[in-house]
Amino acid sequence: CGQNIAPHIGYYLYADTISSKKDVGYVYQCPLCKNPIIFFIDTKETIPGAPYGREIKNLPDNIQTLYNECRTCYANQCYTSAQMIARTLLMHIAGAEEGLPFARYVTYLDEKGYIPPNGKKWVDYIRTSGNVANHEIVIKEREETQKVITFLSTLLLVIYELPNSLEA
């Protein structure tokens, strides 16, 4: 459910072999949504993982839905999908005419002043990284996806949250 909580009810997961039992992890229950949370001891991995990136206020509904989906893909280790969504979000927040080459959307964001100083290389990074994910079978990694979501959330913050928070 994406909340910062600490479960208090759980069960051991163990591998039962012929010679011994080995602790593999734990299954907890979220005290808020009641869904299971699985923690693996060896990898320190939690399923479902936490969404990456900050929550952004004042997003239009369609942008909010896609941004949440991008963060959920990350939480579920679907890094390639998360990057493809980030690329799509860049195209839509540019608000430029549909059907243009993606590089034109980047130029549009830059011309409108949405890209912060030294940020053009980040938008271009998302463009090229997402382009590969959209057109080739290339599996994206966690760290790369964190960078993409960090920049995307910063861009959404600058475009939607900050201006609208002054108006409120």
Short mmCIF file of N, CA and C in Angstrom, two decimals:
data_model
loop_
_atom_site.label_atom_id
_atom_site.label_comp_id
_atom_site.label_asym_id
_atom_site.label_seq_id
_atom_site.Cartn_x
_atom_site.Cartn_y
_atom_site.Cartn_z
N CYS A 1 0.83 -1.20 0.00
CA CYS A 1 0.00 0.00 0.00
C CYS A 1 0.87 1.26 0.00
N GLY A 2 2.19 1.12 0.07
CA GLY A 2 3.08 2.25 -0.03
C GLY A 2 3.24 3.08 1.23
N GLN A 3 2.70 2.63 2.33
CA GLN A 3 2.81 3.37 3.58
C GLN A 3 4.05 2.93 4.35
N ASN A 4 4.61 3.83 5.14
CA ASN A 4 5.75 3.50 5.99
C ASN A 4 5.21 2.89 7.27
N ILE A 5 5.27 1.60 7.35
CA ILE A 5 4.71 0.88 8.51
C ILE A 5 5.69 -0.20 8.95
N ALA A 6 5.41 -0.73 10.11
CA ALA A 6 6.19 -1.87 10.61
C ALA A 6 5.20 -2.95 11.04
N PRO A 7 5.18 -4.06 10.32
CA PRO A 7 4.26 -5.14 10.70
C PRO A 7 4.70 -5.80 12.00
N HIS A 8 3.74 -6.33 12.71
CA HIS A 8 4.06 -6.98 13.98
C HIS A 8 3.64 -8.45 14.00
N ILE A 9 3.00 -8.92 12.95
CA ILE A 9 2.60 -10.32 12.86
C ILE A 9 3.32 -10.93 11.66
N GLY A 10 3.93 -12.09 11.85
CA GLY A 10 4.63 -12.71 10.74
C GLY A 10 4.86 -14.19 10.94
N TYR A 11 5.35 -14.82 9.89
CA TYR A 11 5.62 -16.24 9.88
C TYR A 11 6.99 -16.48 9.28
N TYR A 12 7.66 -17.53 9.73
CA TYR A 12 8.95 -17.92 9.16
C TYR A 12 8.74 -18.62 7.83
N LEU A 13 9.64 -18.38 6.90
CA LEU A 13 9.73 -19.17 5.68
C LEU A 13 11.01 -19.98 5.81
N TYR A 14 10.95 -21.25 5.58
CA TYR A 14 12.18 -22.04 5.66
C TYR A 14 12.19 -23.09 4.57
N ALA A 15 13.40 -23.47 4.20
CA ALA A 15 13.60 -24.54 3.23
C ALA A 15 13.84 -25.82 4.01
N ASP A 16 13.04 -26.81 3.78
CA ASP A 16 13.14 -28.08 4.49
C ASP A 16 13.89 -29.07 3.60
N THR A 17 15.15 -29.32 3.94
CA THR A 17 15.94 -30.29 3.17
C THR A 17 16.02 -31.59 3.97
N ILE A 18 16.67 -32.58 3.41
CA ILE A 18 16.79 -33.87 4.08
C ILE A 18 17.58 -33.74 5.38
N SER A 19 18.63 -32.92 5.34
CA SER A 19 19.50 -32.84 6.51
C SER A 19 19.15 -31.72 7.49
N SER A 20 18.46 -30.69 7.02
CA SER A 20 18.19 -29.57 7.94
C SER A 20 17.09 -28.67 7.41
N LYS A 21 16.74 -27.73 8.27
CA LYS A 21 15.82 -26.67 7.88
C LYS A 21 16.62 -25.37 7.85
N LYS A 22 16.44 -24.59 6.81
CA LYS A 22 17.17 -23.33 6.68
C LYS A 22 16.15 -22.20 6.61
N ASP A 23 16.35 -21.17 7.47
CA ASP A 23 15.50 -19.99 7.39
C ASP A 23 15.73 -19.29 6.07
N VAL A 24 14.66 -19.04 5.33
CA VAL A 24 14.76 -18.38 4.04
C VAL A 24 14.27 -16.94 4.14
N GLY A 25 13.26 -16.73 4.97
CA GLY A 25 12.70 -15.39 5.10
C GLY A 25 11.51 -15.37 6.02
N TYR A 26 10.71 -14.33 5.85
CA TYR A 26 9.54 -14.12 6.70
C TYR A 26 8.38 -13.63 5.84
N VAL A 27 7.19 -13.96 6.26
CA VAL A 27 5.98 -13.41 5.65
C VAL A 27 5.29 -12.61 6.74
N TYR A 28 5.09 -11.33 6.46
CA TYR A 28 4.41 -10.43 7.39
C TYR A 28 3.09 -10.00 6.79
N GLN A 29 2.24 -9.46 7.65
CA GLN A 29 0.99 -8.90 7.17
C GLN A 29 1.00 -7.40 7.43
N CYS A 30 0.72 -6.62 6.39
CA CYS A 30 0.66 -5.17 6.55
C CYS A 30 -0.50 -4.83 7.48
N PRO A 31 -0.25 -4.06 8.54
CA PRO A 31 -1.32 -3.74 9.47
C PRO A 31 -2.37 -2.80 8.88
N LEU A 32 -2.05 -2.14 7.75
CA LEU A 32 -3.02 -1.23 7.15
C LEU A 32 -3.88 -1.91 6.09
N CYS A 33 -3.23 -2.47 5.07
CA CYS A 33 -3.99 -3.06 3.96
C CYS A 33 -4.21 -4.56 4.10
N LYS A 34 -3.54 -5.17 5.06
CA LYS A 34 -3.66 -6.61 5.35
C LYS A 34 -3.05 -7.52 4.29
N ASN A 35 -2.36 -6.96 3.31
CA ASN A 35 -1.70 -7.77 2.28
C ASN A 35 -0.39 -8.33 2.81
N PRO A 36 0.09 -9.44 2.22
CA PRO A 36 1.34 -10.03 2.68
C PRO A 36 2.57 -9.24 2.22
N ILE A 37 3.60 -9.27 3.02
CA ILE A 37 4.91 -8.71 2.71
C ILE A 37 5.90 -9.83 2.93
N ILE A 38 6.70 -10.14 1.91
CA ILE A 38 7.66 -11.25 2.01
C ILE A 38 9.06 -10.66 2.07
N PHE A 39 9.84 -11.10 3.06
CA PHE A 39 11.22 -10.64 3.21
C PHE A 39 12.14 -11.85 3.10
N PHE A 40 13.12 -11.77 2.18
CA PHE A 40 14.09 -12.85 2.00
C PHE A 40 15.39 -12.50 2.70
N ILE A 41 15.87 -13.39 3.55
CA ILE A 41 17.04 -13.14 4.37
C ILE A 41 18.31 -12.96 3.54
N ASP A 42 18.59 -13.88 2.62
CA ASP A 42 19.84 -13.85 1.87
C ASP A 42 20.00 -12.59 1.02
N THR A 43 18.94 -12.21 0.31
CA THR A 43 19.04 -11.08 -0.62
C THR A 43 18.60 -9.76 0.00
N LYS A 44 18.00 -9.81 1.20
CA LYS A 44 17.44 -8.62 1.86
C LYS A 44 16.36 -7.97 1.00
N GLU A 45 15.72 -8.76 0.15
CA GLU A 45 14.70 -8.29 -0.77
C GLU A 45 13.32 -8.39 -0.13
N THR A 46 12.49 -7.41 -0.37
CA THR A 46 11.12 -7.40 0.11
C THR A 46 10.19 -7.40 -1.09
N ILE A 47 9.16 -8.23 -1.03
CA ILE A 47 8.16 -8.28 -2.09
C ILE A 47 6.79 -8.08 -1.43
N PRO A 48 5.99 -7.13 -1.86
CA PRO A 48 6.33 -6.15 -2.88
C PRO A 48 7.33 -5.14 -2.34
N GLY A 49 8.12 -4.60 -3.23
CA GLY A 49 9.07 -3.57 -2.84
C GLY A 49 8.35 -2.23 -2.66
N ALA A 50 9.07 -1.27 -2.17
CA ALA A 50 8.51 0.06 -1.98
C ALA A 50 8.56 0.83 -3.29
N PRO A 51 7.54 1.62 -3.58
CA PRO A 51 7.60 2.47 -4.78
C PRO A 51 8.77 3.43 -4.65
N TYR A 52 9.45 3.69 -5.75
CA TYR A 52 10.59 4.59 -5.72
C TYR A 52 10.15 5.96 -6.24
N GLY A 53 10.70 6.99 -5.67
CA GLY A 53 10.37 8.35 -6.09
C GLY A 53 9.34 8.95 -5.15
N ARG A 54 9.37 10.25 -5.08
CA ARG A 54 8.48 10.93 -4.15
C ARG A 54 7.08 11.05 -4.74
N GLU A 55 6.11 11.23 -3.86
CA GLU A 55 4.75 11.51 -4.30
C GLU A 55 4.71 12.97 -4.72
N ILE A 56 3.99 13.25 -5.80
CA ILE A 56 3.89 14.60 -6.34
C ILE A 56 2.44 15.06 -6.25
N LYS A 57 2.25 16.26 -5.73
CA LYS A 57 0.90 16.82 -5.62
C LYS A 57 0.54 17.57 -6.90
N ASN A 58 -0.76 17.76 -7.09
CA ASN A 58 -1.32 18.60 -8.16
C ASN A 58 -1.09 18.07 -9.57
N LEU A 59 -0.88 16.77 -9.70
CA LEU A 59 -0.72 16.20 -11.04
C LEU A 59 -2.10 16.00 -11.68
N PRO A 60 -2.20 16.22 -13.00
CA PRO A 60 -3.45 15.85 -13.68
C PRO A 60 -3.66 14.34 -13.51
N ASP A 61 -4.91 13.92 -13.51
CA ASP A 61 -5.24 12.51 -13.23
C ASP A 61 -4.48 11.52 -14.12
N ASN A 62 -4.42 11.80 -15.42
CA ASN A 62 -3.75 10.84 -16.32
C ASN A 62 -2.25 10.78 -16.05
N ILE A 63 -1.64 11.91 -15.73
CA ILE A 63 -0.21 11.93 -15.39
C ILE A 63 0.01 11.22 -14.05
N GLN A 64 -0.88 11.47 -13.08
CA GLN A 64 -0.78 10.83 -11.76
C GLN A 64 -0.86 9.31 -11.90
N THR A 65 -1.79 8.84 -12.71
CA THR A 65 -1.97 7.40 -12.91
C THR A 65 -0.72 6.77 -13.50
N LEU A 66 -0.17 7.38 -14.54
CA LEU A 66 1.03 6.83 -15.16
C LEU A 66 2.25 6.91 -14.25
N TYR A 67 2.38 8.02 -13.53
CA TYR A 67 3.52 8.16 -12.60
C TYR A 67 3.45 7.10 -11.51
N ASN A 68 2.25 6.88 -10.96
CA ASN A 68 2.08 5.82 -9.95
C ASN A 68 2.39 4.45 -10.53
N GLU A 69 1.99 4.23 -11.78
CA GLU A 69 2.26 2.96 -12.43
C GLU A 69 3.77 2.77 -12.62
N CYS A 70 4.46 3.84 -12.97
CA CYS A 70 5.92 3.79 -13.12
C CYS A 70 6.57 3.39 -11.79
N ARG A 71 6.12 4.01 -10.69
CA ARG A 71 6.67 3.72 -9.37
C ARG A 71 6.33 2.29 -8.93
N THR A 72 5.13 1.83 -9.28
CA THR A 72 4.72 0.47 -8.94
C THR A 72 5.53 -0.55 -9.73
N CYS A 73 5.80 -0.26 -10.99
CA CYS A 73 6.65 -1.15 -11.79
C CYS A 73 8.01 -1.29 -11.12
N TYR A 74 8.56 -0.19 -10.65
CA TYR A 74 9.85 -0.24 -9.95
C TYR A 74 9.74 -1.14 -8.72
N ALA A 75 8.68 -0.94 -7.94
CA ALA A 75 8.51 -1.72 -6.70
C ALA A 75 8.42 -3.22 -6.98
N ASN A 76 7.94 -3.56 -8.15
CA ASN A 76 7.80 -4.97 -8.51
C ASN A 76 8.93 -5.46 -9.42
N GLN A 77 10.03 -4.69 -9.45
CA GLN A 77 11.24 -5.04 -10.19
C GLN A 77 11.01 -5.13 -11.70
N CYS A 78 10.05 -4.36 -12.20
CA CYS A 78 9.78 -4.28 -13.64
C CYS A 78 10.45 -3.01 -14.15
N TYR A 79 11.78 -3.01 -14.15
CA TYR A 79 12.55 -1.80 -14.42
C TYR A 79 12.43 -1.34 -15.88
N THR A 80 12.37 -2.27 -16.81
CA THR A 80 12.22 -1.91 -18.21
C THR A 80 10.89 -1.21 -18.42
N SER A 81 9.83 -1.75 -17.85
CA SER A 81 8.50 -1.14 -17.98
C SER A 81 8.48 0.24 -17.33
N ALA A 82 9.11 0.38 -16.19
CA ALA A 82 9.15 1.68 -15.51
C ALA A 82 9.81 2.73 -16.40
N GLN A 83 10.89 2.36 -17.08
CA GLN A 83 11.57 3.31 -17.94
C GLN A 83 10.76 3.64 -19.19
N MET A 84 10.04 2.68 -19.69
CA MET A 84 9.18 2.95 -20.84
C MET A 84 8.07 3.93 -20.46
N ILE A 85 7.51 3.76 -19.27
CA ILE A 85 6.48 4.68 -18.80
C ILE A 85 7.07 6.07 -18.58
N ALA A 86 8.26 6.15 -18.02
CA ALA A 86 8.91 7.45 -17.80
C ALA A 86 9.08 8.18 -19.12
N ARG A 87 9.48 7.47 -20.13
CA ARG A 87 9.65 8.08 -21.46
C ARG A 87 8.30 8.58 -21.98
N THR A 88 7.26 7.78 -21.83
CA THR A 88 5.92 8.19 -22.27
C THR A 88 5.46 9.42 -21.50
N LEU A 89 5.74 9.46 -20.21
CA LEU A 89 5.37 10.63 -19.41
C LEU A 89 6.06 11.89 -19.90
N LEU A 90 7.33 11.79 -20.24
CA LEU A 90 8.04 12.96 -20.77
C LEU A 90 7.34 13.48 -22.02
N MET A 91 6.92 12.59 -22.87
CA MET A 91 6.25 12.99 -24.10
C MET A 91 4.96 13.72 -23.79
N HIS A 92 4.19 13.22 -22.83
CA HIS A 92 2.89 13.81 -22.53
C HIS A 92 2.99 15.10 -21.72
N ILE A 93 3.93 15.18 -20.81
CA ILE A 93 4.04 16.43 -20.04
C ILE A 93 4.59 17.55 -20.92
N ALA A 94 5.26 17.17 -22.02
CA ALA A 94 5.72 18.20 -22.96
C ALA A 94 4.52 18.91 -23.58
N GLY A 95 3.41 18.19 -23.71
CA GLY A 95 2.21 18.81 -24.26
C GLY A 95 2.34 19.19 -25.73
N ALA A 96 3.36 18.69 -26.37
CA ALA A 96 3.58 19.03 -27.78
C ALA A 96 2.67 18.17 -28.66
N GLU A 97 2.61 18.52 -29.91
CA GLU A 97 1.81 17.82 -30.89
C GLU A 97 2.21 16.35 -30.99
N GLU A 98 1.21 15.46 -31.08
CA GLU A 98 1.49 14.03 -31.16
C GLU A 98 2.13 13.66 -32.49
N GLY A 99 2.88 12.56 -32.48
CA GLY A 99 3.46 12.02 -33.70
C GLY A 99 4.81 12.59 -34.07
N LEU A 100 5.33 13.48 -33.25
CA LEU A 100 6.65 14.04 -33.53
C LEU A 100 7.73 13.07 -33.09
N PRO A 101 8.94 13.20 -33.64
CA PRO A 101 10.06 12.41 -33.10
C PRO A 101 10.27 12.79 -31.64
N PHE A 102 10.70 11.82 -30.84
CA PHE A 102 10.81 12.06 -29.40
C PHE A 102 11.78 13.20 -29.10
N ALA A 103 12.82 13.35 -29.89
CA ALA A 103 13.77 14.44 -29.68
C ALA A 103 13.07 15.79 -29.72
N ARG A 104 12.01 15.91 -30.49
CA ARG A 104 11.25 17.17 -30.57
C ARG A 104 10.54 17.45 -29.24
N TYR A 105 10.08 16.42 -28.56
CA TYR A 105 9.44 16.62 -27.25
C TYR A 105 10.46 17.16 -26.25
N VAL A 106 11.68 16.64 -26.34
CA VAL A 106 12.75 17.12 -25.46
C VAL A 106 13.02 18.60 -25.74
N THR A 107 13.08 18.95 -27.02
CA THR A 107 13.30 20.34 -27.40
C THR A 107 12.16 21.21 -26.89
N TYR A 108 10.94 20.73 -27.00
CA TYR A 108 9.76 21.47 -26.53
C TYR A 108 9.86 21.75 -25.03
N LEU A 109 10.21 20.73 -24.25
CA LEU A 109 10.37 20.92 -22.80
C LEU A 109 11.44 21.97 -22.51
N ASP A 110 12.51 21.92 -23.26
CA ASP A 110 13.61 22.87 -23.08
C ASP A 110 13.17 24.28 -23.44
N GLU A 111 12.49 24.43 -24.58
CA GLU A 111 12.04 25.75 -25.03
C GLU A 111 11.05 26.38 -24.06
N LYS A 112 10.22 25.57 -23.41
CA LYS A 112 9.23 26.07 -22.46
C LYS A 112 9.84 26.37 -21.09
N GLY A 113 11.13 26.05 -20.92
CA GLY A 113 11.81 26.34 -19.66
C GLY A 113 11.53 25.34 -18.56
N TYR A 114 11.02 24.14 -18.92
CA TYR A 114 10.72 23.13 -17.91
C TYR A 114 11.95 22.35 -17.46
N ILE A 115 12.96 22.33 -18.30
CA ILE A 115 14.15 21.58 -17.94
C ILE A 115 15.07 22.48 -17.13
N PRO A 116 15.41 22.06 -15.91
CA PRO A 116 16.27 22.91 -15.07
C PRO A 116 17.69 23.01 -15.64
N PRO A 117 18.45 23.99 -15.14
CA PRO A 117 19.84 24.11 -15.62
C PRO A 117 20.56 22.77 -15.46
N ASN A 118 21.33 22.42 -16.43
CA ASN A 118 22.09 21.16 -16.47
C ASN A 118 21.18 19.92 -16.51
N GLY A 119 19.88 20.10 -16.78
CA GLY A 119 18.96 18.96 -16.80
C GLY A 119 18.73 18.37 -18.18
N LYS A 120 19.17 19.05 -19.23
CA LYS A 120 18.92 18.54 -20.59
C LYS A 120 19.55 17.17 -20.79
N LYS A 121 20.73 16.96 -20.20
CA LYS A 121 21.37 15.65 -20.37
C LYS A 121 20.54 14.55 -19.69
N TRP A 122 19.81 14.90 -18.62
CA TRP A 122 18.94 13.92 -17.96
C TRP A 122 17.75 13.56 -18.83
N VAL A 123 17.13 14.57 -19.42
CA VAL A 123 15.99 14.29 -20.31
C VAL A 123 16.46 13.47 -21.49
N ASP A 124 17.62 13.80 -22.02
CA ASP A 124 18.16 13.04 -23.14
C ASP A 124 18.49 11.61 -22.71
N TYR A 125 18.96 11.44 -21.49
CA TYR A 125 19.26 10.11 -20.95
C TYR A 125 17.97 9.27 -20.90
N ILE A 126 16.88 9.86 -20.41
CA ILE A 126 15.61 9.15 -20.35
C ILE A 126 15.14 8.84 -21.77
N ARG A 127 15.32 9.79 -22.67
CA ARG A 127 14.91 9.59 -24.06
C ARG A 127 15.65 8.39 -24.67
N THR A 128 16.97 8.38 -24.55
CA THR A 128 17.73 7.31 -25.18
C THR A 128 17.53 5.97 -24.46
N SER A 129 17.47 6.00 -23.15
CA SER A 129 17.27 4.78 -22.38
C SER A 129 15.90 4.18 -22.66
N GLY A 130 14.87 5.04 -22.63
CA GLY A 130 13.51 4.58 -22.92
C GLY A 130 13.35 4.16 -24.36
N ASN A 131 14.05 4.81 -25.26
CA ASN A 131 13.99 4.45 -26.68
C ASN A 131 14.50 3.03 -26.89
N VAL A 132 15.59 2.70 -26.24
CA VAL A 132 16.12 1.34 -26.33
C VAL A 132 15.09 0.35 -25.79
N ALA A 133 14.49 0.68 -24.64
CA ALA A 133 13.51 -0.22 -24.02
C ALA A 133 12.27 -0.38 -24.92
N ASN A 134 11.91 0.67 -25.64
CA ASN A 134 10.73 0.61 -26.50
C ASN A 134 10.96 -0.15 -27.80
N HIS A 135 12.18 -0.14 -28.30
CA HIS A 135 12.43 -0.68 -29.63
C HIS A 135 13.31 -1.93 -29.67
N GLU A 136 13.92 -2.27 -28.58
CA GLU A 136 14.78 -3.44 -28.54
C GLU A 136 14.50 -4.22 -27.25
N ILE A 137 14.92 -5.47 -27.22
CA ILE A 137 14.79 -6.24 -25.99
C ILE A 137 16.08 -6.05 -25.20
N VAL A 138 16.03 -5.09 -24.30
CA VAL A 138 17.15 -4.79 -23.42
C VAL A 138 16.57 -4.69 -22.01
N ILE A 139 17.09 -5.48 -21.11
CA ILE A 139 16.59 -5.49 -19.75
C ILE A 139 17.25 -4.36 -18.96
N LYS A 140 16.43 -3.51 -18.38
CA LYS A 140 16.94 -2.37 -17.62
C LYS A 140 17.20 -2.79 -16.17
N GLU A 141 18.12 -2.08 -15.54
CA GLU A 141 18.55 -2.41 -14.18
C GLU A 141 17.99 -1.43 -13.15
N ARG A 142 18.04 -1.83 -11.91
CA ARG A 142 17.49 -1.08 -10.79
C ARG A 142 18.10 0.31 -10.65
N GLU A 143 19.43 0.40 -10.63
CA GLU A 143 20.10 1.68 -10.38
C GLU A 143 19.80 2.69 -11.48
N GLU A 144 19.81 2.22 -12.71
CA GLU A 144 19.50 3.08 -13.85
C GLU A 144 18.07 3.61 -13.73
N THR A 145 17.15 2.74 -13.34
CA THR A 145 15.75 3.13 -13.21
C THR A 145 15.56 4.12 -12.07
N GLN A 146 16.32 3.97 -10.99
CA GLN A 146 16.26 4.95 -9.91
C GLN A 146 16.63 6.34 -10.41
N LYS A 147 17.66 6.42 -11.23
CA LYS A 147 18.08 7.71 -11.78
C LYS A 147 16.97 8.32 -12.63
N VAL A 148 16.35 7.50 -13.47
CA VAL A 148 15.30 7.97 -14.35
C VAL A 148 14.11 8.49 -13.53
N ILE A 149 13.69 7.73 -12.52
CA ILE A 149 12.53 8.14 -11.71
C ILE A 149 12.87 9.36 -10.87
N THR A 150 14.09 9.46 -10.39
CA THR A 150 14.50 10.64 -9.61
C THR A 150 14.38 11.89 -10.46
N PHE A 151 14.88 11.85 -11.68
CA PHE A 151 14.78 13.03 -12.53
C PHE A 151 13.34 13.30 -12.92
N LEU A 152 12.60 12.27 -13.27
CA LEU A 152 11.19 12.44 -13.65
C LEU A 152 10.41 13.08 -12.52
N SER A 153 10.61 12.61 -11.29
CA SER A 153 9.86 13.18 -10.16
C SER A 153 10.25 14.64 -9.93
N THR A 154 11.52 14.98 -10.17
CA THR A 154 11.96 16.37 -10.04
C THR A 154 11.28 17.24 -11.09
N LEU A 155 11.21 16.73 -12.32
CA LEU A 155 10.56 17.47 -13.39
C LEU A 155 9.07 17.67 -13.09
N LEU A 156 8.40 16.62 -12.63
CA LEU A 156 6.98 16.74 -12.28
C LEU A 156 6.79 17.72 -11.13
N LEU A 157 7.69 17.71 -10.18
CA LEU A 157 7.63 18.65 -9.05
C LEU A 157 7.71 20.09 -9.55
N VAL A 158 8.65 20.36 -10.45
CA VAL A 158 8.86 21.72 -10.98
C VAL A 158 7.67 22.17 -11.84
N ILE A 159 7.14 21.26 -12.64
CA ILE A 159 6.07 21.63 -13.58
C ILE A 159 4.71 21.72 -12.91
N TYR A 160 4.40 20.79 -11.99
CA TYR A 160 3.04 20.70 -11.45
C TYR A 160 2.90 21.10 -9.99
N GLU A 161 3.77 20.56 -9.13
CA GLU A 161 3.54 20.78 -7.70
C GLU A 161 3.91 22.20 -7.25
N LEU A 162 5.10 22.64 -7.58
CA LEU A 162 5.56 23.95 -7.08
C LEU A 162 4.69 25.11 -7.56
N PRO A 163 4.39 25.24 -8.86
CA PRO A 163 3.55 26.36 -9.28
C PRO A 163 2.16 26.35 -8.65
N ASN A 164 1.57 25.17 -8.56
CA ASN A 164 0.22 25.07 -8.02
C ASN A 164 0.18 25.24 -6.51
N SER A 165 1.29 24.97 -5.83
CA SER A 165 1.28 25.14 -4.37
C SER A 165 1.27 26.61 -3.99
N LEU A 166 1.81 27.49 -4.81
CA LEU A 166 1.75 28.93 -4.54
C LEU A 166 0.35 29.47 -4.77
N GLU A 167 -0.33 28.94 -5.77
CA GLU A 167 -1.69 29.39 -6.07
C GLU A 167 -2.65 29.01 -4.94
N ALA A 168 -2.39 27.87 -4.28
CA ALA A 168 -3.27 27.42 -3.19
C ALA A 168 -3.08 28.33 -2.01
#
